[in-house]
Amino acid sequence: MNYKISHRTMMQWMVILMIFLPASLHIAGMYSYRLSILLGLLFAVFSRSFKLSLRKFIYNPLIWVYFLYTCLRYVLDGDISTGIGLVFDSVIVLFCAFESIRSIYDFRKFCNLFTNVMIIYCILGLIECLTGFNLWATITNTSLYGIRYGLHRSFGSFENYMNNGTFLMLSLVPVMWGIQNIKGKKFIVSYVLILINILATLTRAAILGVAILQCIWLIRAGILKSLKRHIKAVLCIGVLIIIILQLPQVKVATQAIINMFLAVLDPTLAAEMASTFGVNAKGTGERLELYSWVWESIDNKWLGAGPTTAFGYEWITPTGSTALKWSIENQGLAVLFKYGLSGLILYIVMMFSIVRNVIRNSNSENINKIQELKP
């Protein structure tokens, strides 16, 4: 039996570790994920016999323009090492991702590996939701707290449950690809566990995003035509769901979920459910006011407050007390605060170019070329 493990397989493991190692964990005096980045680079170097080609890697110069600008802002703030580290991490992570998946064969292997890891990750997330135990917080001796409806919000390997919810939503894509192209029960199991784990984050944005994603996929898969062909079965299932929803416990849980979204639009409902819901029942988290607060906090509108400057804004609550807003729950606003209008413009242009390239490369001709590649 051959137990030899290829360099590319090891690189894929390094990419997995880059995803799941928490930023609060340090190994050998460095961020734990940075160690996996360095190891991934070494495996890439050895697999190519020290002959690396960066041609495909830098096909989108707008990405590097943005990262070089952010590096320059760190340098201007006197934090040269962090600026260089930001560019280094970003470049090498993308490079390792490209090098670890060079063919459809590699992508199949990565989807299998990723799906196996996600099953374990989601089981831990469900345990966290029910008990509050977070493996990563225990290892790093970090305190994480988030309660909603008496359940612990799932942080996973992240330090923010909203980030975890977004990651889980994105992880549905490779798992769905596995369901469609590789087959196997584990992909379906992983997919269902991810959906449940997204609910365990109790994050409205992630839940709504996943609902929209499911609708898009179902429509593209021809669900509307299928519903017409099986209208009787659909009606029977609909009646069965209505009956189940009338069960007392199910009805209470369903209404609580509905109220969770309605509270965003109804301040009265938000106030009524605040005691059982947890913090931020209204759902705004002062996010609308943040636009003006962030703008007011920036002296140099074009260069921003600086990447090392902490955001803090004092404001008066409806009860007349003074509160401090320190978090920016908006990536665009965070970029604006740190890097100014210049950074925000470069960020938007970069993201637009990435989306454009994804759409351009998603046509059938390019996909066929990828599938023809040999491992």
XYZ file of C-alpha atoms in Angstrom:
375
model
C 0.000 0.000 0.000
C 1.333 3.457 -0.967
C 1.214 6.000 1.860
C 3.060 8.723 -0.033
C 1.464 12.151 0.331
C 2.005 14.633 -2.486
C 3.224 18.183 -1.967
C -0.075 19.455 -3.333
C -2.059 17.468 -0.779
C 0.083 18.960 1.977
C -0.529 22.408 0.508
C -4.267 21.801 0.618
C -3.943 20.899 4.292
C -2.056 24.141 4.856
C -4.869 26.062 3.144
C -7.370 24.342 5.443
C -5.294 25.340 8.470
C -5.124 28.942 7.209
C -8.932 28.950 7.307
C -9.487 27.353 10.689
C -6.556 28.466 12.848
C -7.701 31.377 15.061
C -5.864 34.697 14.978
C -5.574 34.660 18.783
C -3.409 31.514 18.722
C 0.353 32.072 18.498
C 2.962 29.445 17.622
C 6.718 30.115 17.824
C 6.040 33.797 18.440
C 3.909 34.281 15.319
C 0.258 34.045 14.361
C -0.612 30.364 13.989
C -2.114 30.878 10.539
C 1.127 32.545 9.396
C 3.018 29.344 10.185
C 0.712 27.398 7.876
C 1.212 30.103 5.229
C 4.993 29.666 5.398
C 4.706 25.885 5.264
C 2.373 26.157 2.276
C 4.947 28.301 0.499
C 7.691 25.759 1.235
C 5.619 22.898 -0.170
C 4.956 24.994 -3.294
C 8.670 25.688 -3.719
C 9.642 22.028 -3.346
C 6.845 20.793 -5.611
C 8.077 23.101 -8.379
C 11.776 22.343 -7.775
C 12.328 25.998 -6.875
C 10.977 27.143 -10.267
C 7.968 29.277 -9.382
C 5.866 31.061 -11.978
C 3.866 34.049 -10.813
C 2.333 34.873 -14.202
C -1.124 33.473 -13.461
C -0.919 34.617 -9.877
C -0.743 38.354 -10.671
C -3.336 38.351 -13.457
C -5.332 41.030 -11.606
C -3.023 43.972 -10.789
C -5.898 45.852 -9.100
C -5.629 43.436 -6.171
C -2.008 44.296 -5.603
C -2.594 48.020 -6.057
C -5.052 47.904 -3.146
C -2.793 45.824 -0.901
C 0.241 47.959 -1.662
C -1.776 51.056 -0.785
C -2.815 49.539 2.557
C 0.821 48.601 3.194
C 1.836 52.202 2.499
C -0.737 53.461 5.008
C 0.747 51.203 7.687
C 4.208 52.544 6.847
C 2.945 56.138 7.160
C 1.556 55.212 10.586
C 4.973 53.881 11.613
C 3.923 50.223 11.677
C 6.113 48.905 8.865
C 6.184 45.252 9.976
C 2.386 44.954 10.058
C 2.075 46.577 6.634
C 4.602 44.214 5.086
C 2.987 41.281 6.913
C -0.437 42.207 5.510
C 0.829 42.135 1.925
C 2.917 39.017 2.553
C -0.004 37.114 4.097
C -2.439 38.147 1.362
C -0.082 37.361 -1.518
C 1.142 34.016 -0.189
C -2.342 32.830 0.825
C -3.650 33.431 -2.694
C -0.527 31.921 -4.198
C -0.891 28.764 -2.078
C -4.564 28.496 -3.042
C -3.674 28.714 -6.742
C -0.800 26.238 -6.438
C -2.745 23.690 -4.376
C -5.543 23.524 -6.976
C -4.091 23.313 -10.484
C -6.614 20.941 -12.067
C -10.129 19.617 -11.703
C -8.550 16.575 -10.035
C -7.020 18.809 -7.354
C -10.294 20.618 -6.835
C -12.116 17.328 -6.279
C -9.529 16.349 -3.675
C -9.843 19.713 -1.962
C -13.661 19.511 -1.890
C -13.431 16.058 -0.298
C -10.978 17.304 2.318
C -12.897 20.508 2.998
C -16.181 18.619 3.353
C -14.702 16.181 5.882
C -13.357 19.061 7.958
C -16.644 20.969 7.733
C -18.576 18.027 9.183
C -16.383 18.101 12.296
C -16.437 21.907 12.410
C -20.240 22.046 12.279
C -20.668 19.380 14.954
C -18.451 21.476 17.234
C -20.551 24.517 16.310
C -23.767 22.784 17.333
C -22.175 21.688 20.613
C -21.182 25.305 21.202
C -24.732 26.502 20.520
C -26.206 24.111 23.081
C -23.510 24.171 25.773
C -21.377 27.271 25.176
C -18.199 25.181 24.809
C -15.907 26.579 22.088
C -12.822 24.477 21.344
C -10.814 27.393 19.910
C -11.643 29.696 22.824
C -10.566 26.969 25.252
C -7.237 26.462 23.475
C -6.482 30.181 23.303
C -8.011 31.018 26.712
C -10.293 33.539 25.040
C -13.623 34.661 26.443
C -16.469 34.573 23.920
C -20.022 35.444 24.837
C -23.159 35.798 22.777
C -26.628 34.724 23.897
C -29.802 34.887 21.847
C -33.059 33.189 22.861
C -31.126 31.383 25.584
C -28.790 29.736 23.051
C -25.071 30.352 22.693
C -24.281 31.915 19.338
C -21.754 29.846 17.410
C -18.391 31.626 17.051
C -16.517 28.611 15.671
C -12.869 29.466 14.973
C -13.710 33.154 14.553
C -13.838 35.897 17.133
C -17.153 37.156 15.795
C -20.287 35.071 15.195
C -21.241 37.240 12.183
C -17.926 36.357 10.514
C -18.589 32.716 11.286
C -22.039 32.953 9.708
C -20.585 34.534 6.568
C -17.887 31.860 6.335
C -20.480 29.092 6.720
C -22.565 30.643 3.944
C -19.540 30.738 1.601
C -18.605 27.155 2.512
C -21.884 25.959 1.023
C -20.498 26.595 -2.479
C -17.704 23.944 -2.599
C -19.918 21.467 -0.742
C -22.731 22.007 -3.246
C -20.211 21.478 -6.046
C -19.315 18.178 -4.419
C -22.990 17.171 -4.262
C -23.414 17.866 -7.973
C -20.110 16.572 -9.340
C -18.575 14.083 -6.913
C -21.698 12.606 -5.321
C -21.625 10.852 -1.970
C -23.726 11.052 1.182
C -21.077 12.955 3.131
C -21.588 16.039 0.960
C -25.311 16.038 1.710
C -24.626 15.472 5.423
C -22.111 18.333 5.430
C -24.518 20.612 3.582
C -27.329 19.983 6.067
C -24.988 20.447 9.033
C -23.747 23.757 7.603
C -27.334 24.991 7.214
C -28.110 24.026 10.826
C -24.866 25.627 12.000
C -25.795 28.867 10.238
C -29.000 28.853 12.263
C -26.820 28.232 15.344
C -25.035 31.548 14.757
C -28.457 33.214 15.148
C -27.209 35.883 12.762
C -29.995 37.404 10.706
C -27.822 38.583 7.814
C -26.277 35.128 7.297
C -29.632 33.349 7.572
C -31.253 35.728 5.096
C -28.264 35.456 2.729
C -28.447 31.652 2.761
C -32.205 31.749 2.134
C -31.644 33.926 -0.942
C -28.809 31.651 -2.097
C -31.043 28.584 -1.818
C -33.772 30.290 -3.832
C -31.304 31.188 -6.597
C -29.926 27.652 -6.751
C -33.381 26.075 -6.749
C -34.636 28.347 -9.531
C -31.525 27.674 -11.631
C -31.998 23.940 -11.032
C -35.502 24.159 -12.499
C -37.495 23.882 -9.287
C -40.414 25.874 -10.727
C -40.917 23.384 -13.561
C -40.552 20.492 -11.144
C -43.180 21.961 -8.828
C -45.647 22.171 -11.704
C -45.062 18.519 -12.609
C -45.536 17.351 -9.002
C -48.188 19.783 -7.853
C -50.130 17.160 -5.858
C -47.075 16.067 -3.878
C -46.154 19.714 -3.261
C -49.638 20.447 -1.897
C -49.481 17.410 0.390
C -46.094 18.466 1.728
C -47.395 22.011 2.217
C -50.374 20.756 4.245
C -48.064 18.540 6.316
C -45.770 21.504 7.084
C -48.768 23.612 8.162
C -49.908 20.839 10.518
C -46.412 20.506 12.022
C -46.212 24.278 12.523
C -49.347 24.099 14.655
C -47.612 21.956 17.276
C -47.153 24.149 20.400
C -43.363 23.957 20.690
C -42.803 24.259 16.941
C -45.202 27.201 16.780
C -43.376 29.064 19.547
C -39.965 28.462 17.958
C -41.233 29.502 14.513
C -42.784 32.701 15.854
C -39.564 33.536 17.686
C -37.589 33.236 14.440
C -40.115 35.388 12.574
C -40.024 38.020 15.328
C -36.222 38.047 15.116
C -36.501 39.527 11.624
C -39.618 41.662 12.203
C -37.915 43.374 15.160
C -35.555 45.086 12.742
C -38.512 47.040 11.353
C -40.697 47.218 14.468
C -39.126 49.016 17.488
C -42.097 48.083 19.689
C -41.640 44.393 18.983
C -37.897 44.751 19.568
C -38.552 46.237 23.015
C -41.044 43.492 23.893
C -38.706 40.640 22.969
C -35.452 42.174 24.266
C -35.518 40.255 27.564
C -35.595 36.831 25.879
C -33.821 37.712 22.645
C -30.587 39.160 23.970
C -28.706 42.293 22.936
C -29.515 44.282 19.817
C -33.080 43.063 19.301
C -33.748 46.034 17.019
C -31.025 44.716 14.764
C -29.562 48.036 13.730
C -26.717 48.122 16.240
C -26.547 51.868 15.451
C -25.451 50.761 11.962
C -27.354 53.508 10.176
C -25.887 56.174 12.439
C -22.433 54.657 11.873
C -22.185 56.258 8.432
C -22.186 59.759 9.887
C -20.181 58.766 12.986
C -17.368 57.217 10.936
C -17.279 60.206 8.581
C -17.099 62.626 11.519
C -14.246 60.616 13.073
C -11.971 61.010 10.029
C -9.843 64.159 9.885
C -8.170 63.418 6.551
C -11.022 62.192 4.359
C -8.738 60.958 1.557
C -6.165 59.075 3.668
C -8.405 58.042 6.559
C -7.730 57.851 10.282
C -5.031 55.229 9.766
C -5.029 51.413 10.034
C -3.645 51.483 13.584
C -6.219 53.983 14.868
C -9.026 52.519 16.975
C -12.548 53.701 16.267
C -14.444 55.138 19.213
C -17.495 57.392 19.168
C -19.436 58.594 22.191
C -23.156 59.031 21.714
C -26.245 59.635 23.797
C -28.709 56.747 24.054
C -32.515 57.245 23.997
C -32.453 56.893 27.800
C -30.027 59.827 28.125
C -26.940 57.847 29.101
C -23.575 58.062 27.335
C -22.380 55.037 25.348
C -19.238 54.268 23.381
C -19.483 52.735 19.913
C -16.221 50.959 19.126
C -17.133 48.378 16.468
C -17.755 49.043 12.761
C -20.111 46.322 11.459
C -19.531 47.234 7.841
C -16.501 46.337 5.721
C -16.856 49.370 3.481
C -17.025 51.735 6.452
C -14.055 49.986 8.082
C -11.989 50.528 4.924
C -13.139 54.156 4.759
C -12.181 54.786 8.388
C -8.731 53.189 8.107
C -7.707 54.127 4.567
C -9.957 57.042 3.611
C -11.737 57.706 0.333
C -8.631 56.659 -1.621
C -8.614 53.235 0.008
C -12.380 52.822 -0.340
C -12.269 53.623 -4.064
C -9.407 51.166 -4.610
C -11.273 48.541 -2.561
C -14.493 48.928 -4.573
C -12.603 48.820 -7.882
C -10.727 45.698 -6.741
C -13.910 43.896 -5.684
C -15.666 44.879 -8.913
C -12.750 43.498 -10.944
C -12.814 40.218 -9.003
C -16.546 39.766 -9.598
C -16.116 40.659 -13.277
C -13.336 38.087 -13.696
C -15.389 35.411 -11.932
C -18.321 36.037 -14.290
C -16.029 36.115 -17.328
C -14.318 32.844 -16.377
C -17.546 31.052 -15.487
C -18.631 30.524 -19.104
C -18.791 26.956 -20.396
C -15.739 27.310 -22.657
C -13.390 28.147 -19.769
C -14.913 25.474 -17.545
C -14.299 22.852 -20.237
C -10.656 23.951 -20.445
C -10.269 23.472 -16.695
C -11.853 20.022 -16.792
C -9.414 18.930 -19.491
C -6.389 19.654 -17.270
C -4.480 16.611 -16.057
C -3.485 16.195 -12.405
